[in-house]
Amino acid sequence: MFQPRIPVNPLPTGIVAPLVQPTITADIAPHHGTDAAVCNHHHAPAPAPVPAQSPAPRLAPVGLAVVVAGGVGAVLVVGTVLVSMLLAVAISAASVAVCAVVLRSLLNGQRRQH
């Protein structure tokens, strides 16, 4: 009852079946029985294809205002977090310094009494 039961998976067979079965179609290009005749005049080289340039994203004035407001908000939030962390470190350091001064005065008071 409490023994683990491991599921038995079949071993892979190594046969890979394609998801899409190829269909037999007739060739679209015609077959020429002879090679193309070589001509003796000079042809201009084919022009190089011009790569399609994707248009640069443009922001409407409202979109630009939203992006700027988001950036300013992010800077303010990060600044607030960093300042609060710095303040926490400063308060901790001051409290450790006060504790050190109090402990030193207590230890000096005990040495004077003996």
mmCIF file of C-alpha atoms in Angstrom:
data_model
loop_
_atom_site.group_PDB
_atom_site.id
_atom_site.type_symbol
_atom_site.label_atom_id
_atom_site.label_comp_id
_atom_site.label_asym_id
_atom_site.label_seq_id
_atom_site.Cartn_x
_atom_site.Cartn_y
_atom_site.Cartn_z
ATOM 1 C CA MET A 1 0.000 0.000 0.000
ATOM 2 C CA PHE A 2 2.774 2.448 0.874
ATOM 3 C CA GLN A 3 5.203 1.287 -1.817
ATOM 4 C CA PRO A 4 5.749 3.762 -4.630
ATOM 5 C CA ARG A 5 4.545 2.692 -8.021
ATOM 6 C CA ILE A 6 6.677 3.898 -10.880
ATOM 7 C CA PRO A 7 4.786 4.279 -14.140
ATOM 8 C CA VAL A 8 6.152 2.232 -16.976
ATOM 9 C CA ASN A 9 6.905 4.287 -20.062
ATOM 10 C CA PRO A 10 7.492 2.580 -23.368
ATOM 11 C CA LEU A 11 10.978 2.938 -24.779
ATOM 12 C CA PRO A 12 11.351 5.190 -27.808
ATOM 13 C CA THR A 13 11.360 3.309 -31.082
ATOM 14 C CA GLY A 14 13.531 5.750 -33.029
ATOM 15 C CA ILE A 15 10.926 6.105 -35.766
ATOM 16 C CA VAL A 16 10.003 9.715 -36.352
ATOM 17 C CA ALA A 17 6.768 10.315 -38.193
ATOM 18 C CA PRO A 18 6.362 13.763 -39.776
ATOM 19 C CA LEU A 19 3.332 15.720 -38.706
ATOM 20 C CA VAL A 20 2.415 16.710 -42.248
ATOM 21 C CA GLN A 21 2.514 14.080 -44.938
ATOM 22 C CA PRO A 22 4.063 15.402 -48.159
ATOM 23 C CA THR A 23 1.768 15.417 -51.149
ATOM 24 C CA ILE A 24 2.948 14.527 -54.606
ATOM 25 C CA THR A 25 2.546 17.401 -57.000
ATOM 26 C CA ALA A 26 3.632 17.914 -60.542
ATOM 27 C CA ASP A 27 6.644 20.088 -61.216
ATOM 28 C CA ILE A 28 5.717 23.647 -61.991
ATOM 29 C CA ALA A 29 8.880 24.480 -63.908
ATOM 30 C CA PRO A 30 8.981 22.952 -67.397
ATOM 31 C CA HIS A 31 11.844 20.659 -68.293
ATOM 32 C CA HIS A 32 13.963 21.715 -71.266
ATOM 33 C CA GLY A 33 15.568 19.004 -73.257
ATOM 34 C CA THR A 34 18.444 21.234 -74.369
ATOM 35 C CA ASP A 35 20.534 23.772 -72.532
ATOM 36 C CA ALA A 36 19.707 27.435 -72.977
ATOM 37 C CA ALA A 37 21.453 29.000 -75.947
ATOM 38 C CA VAL A 38 24.408 31.190 -75.071
ATOM 39 C CA CYS A 39 24.084 34.680 -76.477
ATOM 40 C CA ASN A 40 26.998 36.907 -77.403
ATOM 41 C CA HIS A 41 25.719 40.284 -76.172
ATOM 42 C CA HIS A 42 26.330 41.763 -72.760
ATOM 43 C CA HIS A 43 23.557 41.994 -70.222
ATOM 44 C CA ALA A 44 23.442 44.431 -67.296
ATOM 45 C CA PRO A 45 23.695 42.705 -63.931
ATOM 46 C CA ALA A 46 20.491 42.347 -61.976
ATOM 47 C CA PRO A 47 19.995 45.136 -59.460
ATOM 48 C CA ALA A 48 20.597 44.187 -55.853
ATOM 49 C CA PRO A 49 17.377 43.869 -53.861
ATOM 50 C CA VAL A 50 16.762 46.785 -51.526
ATOM 51 C CA PRO A 51 16.112 45.607 -47.965
ATOM 52 C CA ALA A 52 12.762 46.685 -46.676
ATOM 53 C CA GLN A 53 13.137 49.219 -43.901
ATOM 54 C CA SER A 54 10.685 48.980 -41.093
ATOM 55 C CA PRO A 55 9.261 52.351 -40.165
ATOM 56 C CA ALA A 56 10.575 53.801 -36.934
ATOM 57 C CA PRO A 57 7.957 53.808 -34.202
ATOM 58 C CA ARG A 58 6.536 57.271 -33.758
ATOM 59 C CA LEU A 59 4.799 58.414 -30.640
ATOM 60 C CA ALA A 60 1.904 60.787 -30.585
ATOM 61 C CA PRO A 61 2.238 63.722 -28.176
ATOM 62 C CA VAL A 62 -0.040 61.937 -25.715
ATOM 63 C CA GLY A 63 2.051 58.763 -25.921
ATOM 64 C CA LEU A 64 5.239 60.755 -25.443
ATOM 65 C CA ALA A 65 3.740 62.437 -22.382
ATOM 66 C CA VAL A 66 2.791 59.041 -20.951
ATOM 67 C CA VAL A 67 6.311 57.697 -21.493
ATOM 68 C CA VAL A 68 7.890 60.768 -19.882
ATOM 69 C CA ALA A 69 5.471 60.626 -16.938
ATOM 70 C CA GLY A 70 6.216 56.927 -16.469
ATOM 71 C CA GLY A 71 9.963 57.592 -16.494
ATOM 72 C CA VAL A 72 9.642 60.425 -13.987
ATOM 73 C CA GLY A 73 7.455 58.237 -11.772
ATOM 74 C CA ALA A 74 9.967 55.393 -11.898
ATOM 75 C CA VAL A 75 12.830 57.738 -10.997
ATOM 76 C CA LEU A 76 10.850 59.164 -8.084
ATOM 77 C CA VAL A 77 9.946 55.716 -6.740
ATOM 78 C CA VAL A 78 13.521 54.412 -7.021
ATOM 79 C CA GLY A 79 14.843 57.609 -5.421
ATOM 80 C CA THR A 80 12.390 57.346 -2.546
ATOM 81 C CA VAL A 81 13.348 53.735 -1.898
ATOM 82 C CA LEU A 82 17.061 54.528 -1.963
ATOM 83 C CA VAL A 83 16.698 57.542 0.349
ATOM 84 C CA SER A 84 14.625 55.523 2.823
ATOM 85 C CA MET A 85 17.237 52.761 2.826
ATOM 86 C CA LEU A 86 19.981 55.323 3.435
ATOM 87 C CA LEU A 87 17.955 56.826 6.266
ATOM 88 C CA ALA A 88 17.467 53.385 7.815
ATOM 89 C CA VAL A 89 21.223 52.743 7.705
ATOM 90 C CA ALA A 90 21.929 56.147 9.257
ATOM 91 C CA ILE A 91 19.434 55.586 12.093
ATOM 92 C CA SER A 92 20.879 52.126 12.751
ATOM 93 C CA ALA A 93 24.420 53.504 12.856
ATOM 94 C CA ALA A 94 23.392 56.272 15.268
ATOM 95 C CA SER A 95 21.649 53.803 17.576
ATOM 96 C CA VAL A 96 24.701 51.512 17.588
ATOM 97 C CA ALA A 97 26.885 54.514 18.423
ATOM 98 C CA VAL A 98 24.607 55.524 21.316
ATOM 99 C CA CYS A 99 24.642 51.942 22.642
ATOM 100 C CA ALA A 100 28.441 51.894 22.445
ATOM 101 C CA VAL A 101 28.700 55.155 24.406
ATOM 102 C CA VAL A 102 26.281 53.907 27.089
ATOM 103 C CA LEU A 103 28.110 50.591 27.442
ATOM 104 C CA ARG A 104 31.463 52.367 27.692
ATOM 105 C CA SER A 105 30.196 54.655 30.410
ATOM 106 C CA LEU A 106 28.743 51.696 32.334
ATOM 107 C CA LEU A 107 32.010 49.782 32.104
ATOM 108 C CA ASN A 108 34.011 52.841 33.196
ATOM 109 C CA GLY A 109 31.642 53.300 36.165
ATOM 110 C CA GLN A 110 32.211 49.720 37.297
ATOM 111 C CA ARG A 111 35.990 50.109 37.106
ATOM 112 C CA ARG A 112 35.892 53.229 39.312
ATOM 113 C CA GLN A 113 33.863 51.465 42.025
ATOM 114 C CA HIS A 114 36.354 48.632 42.415
#
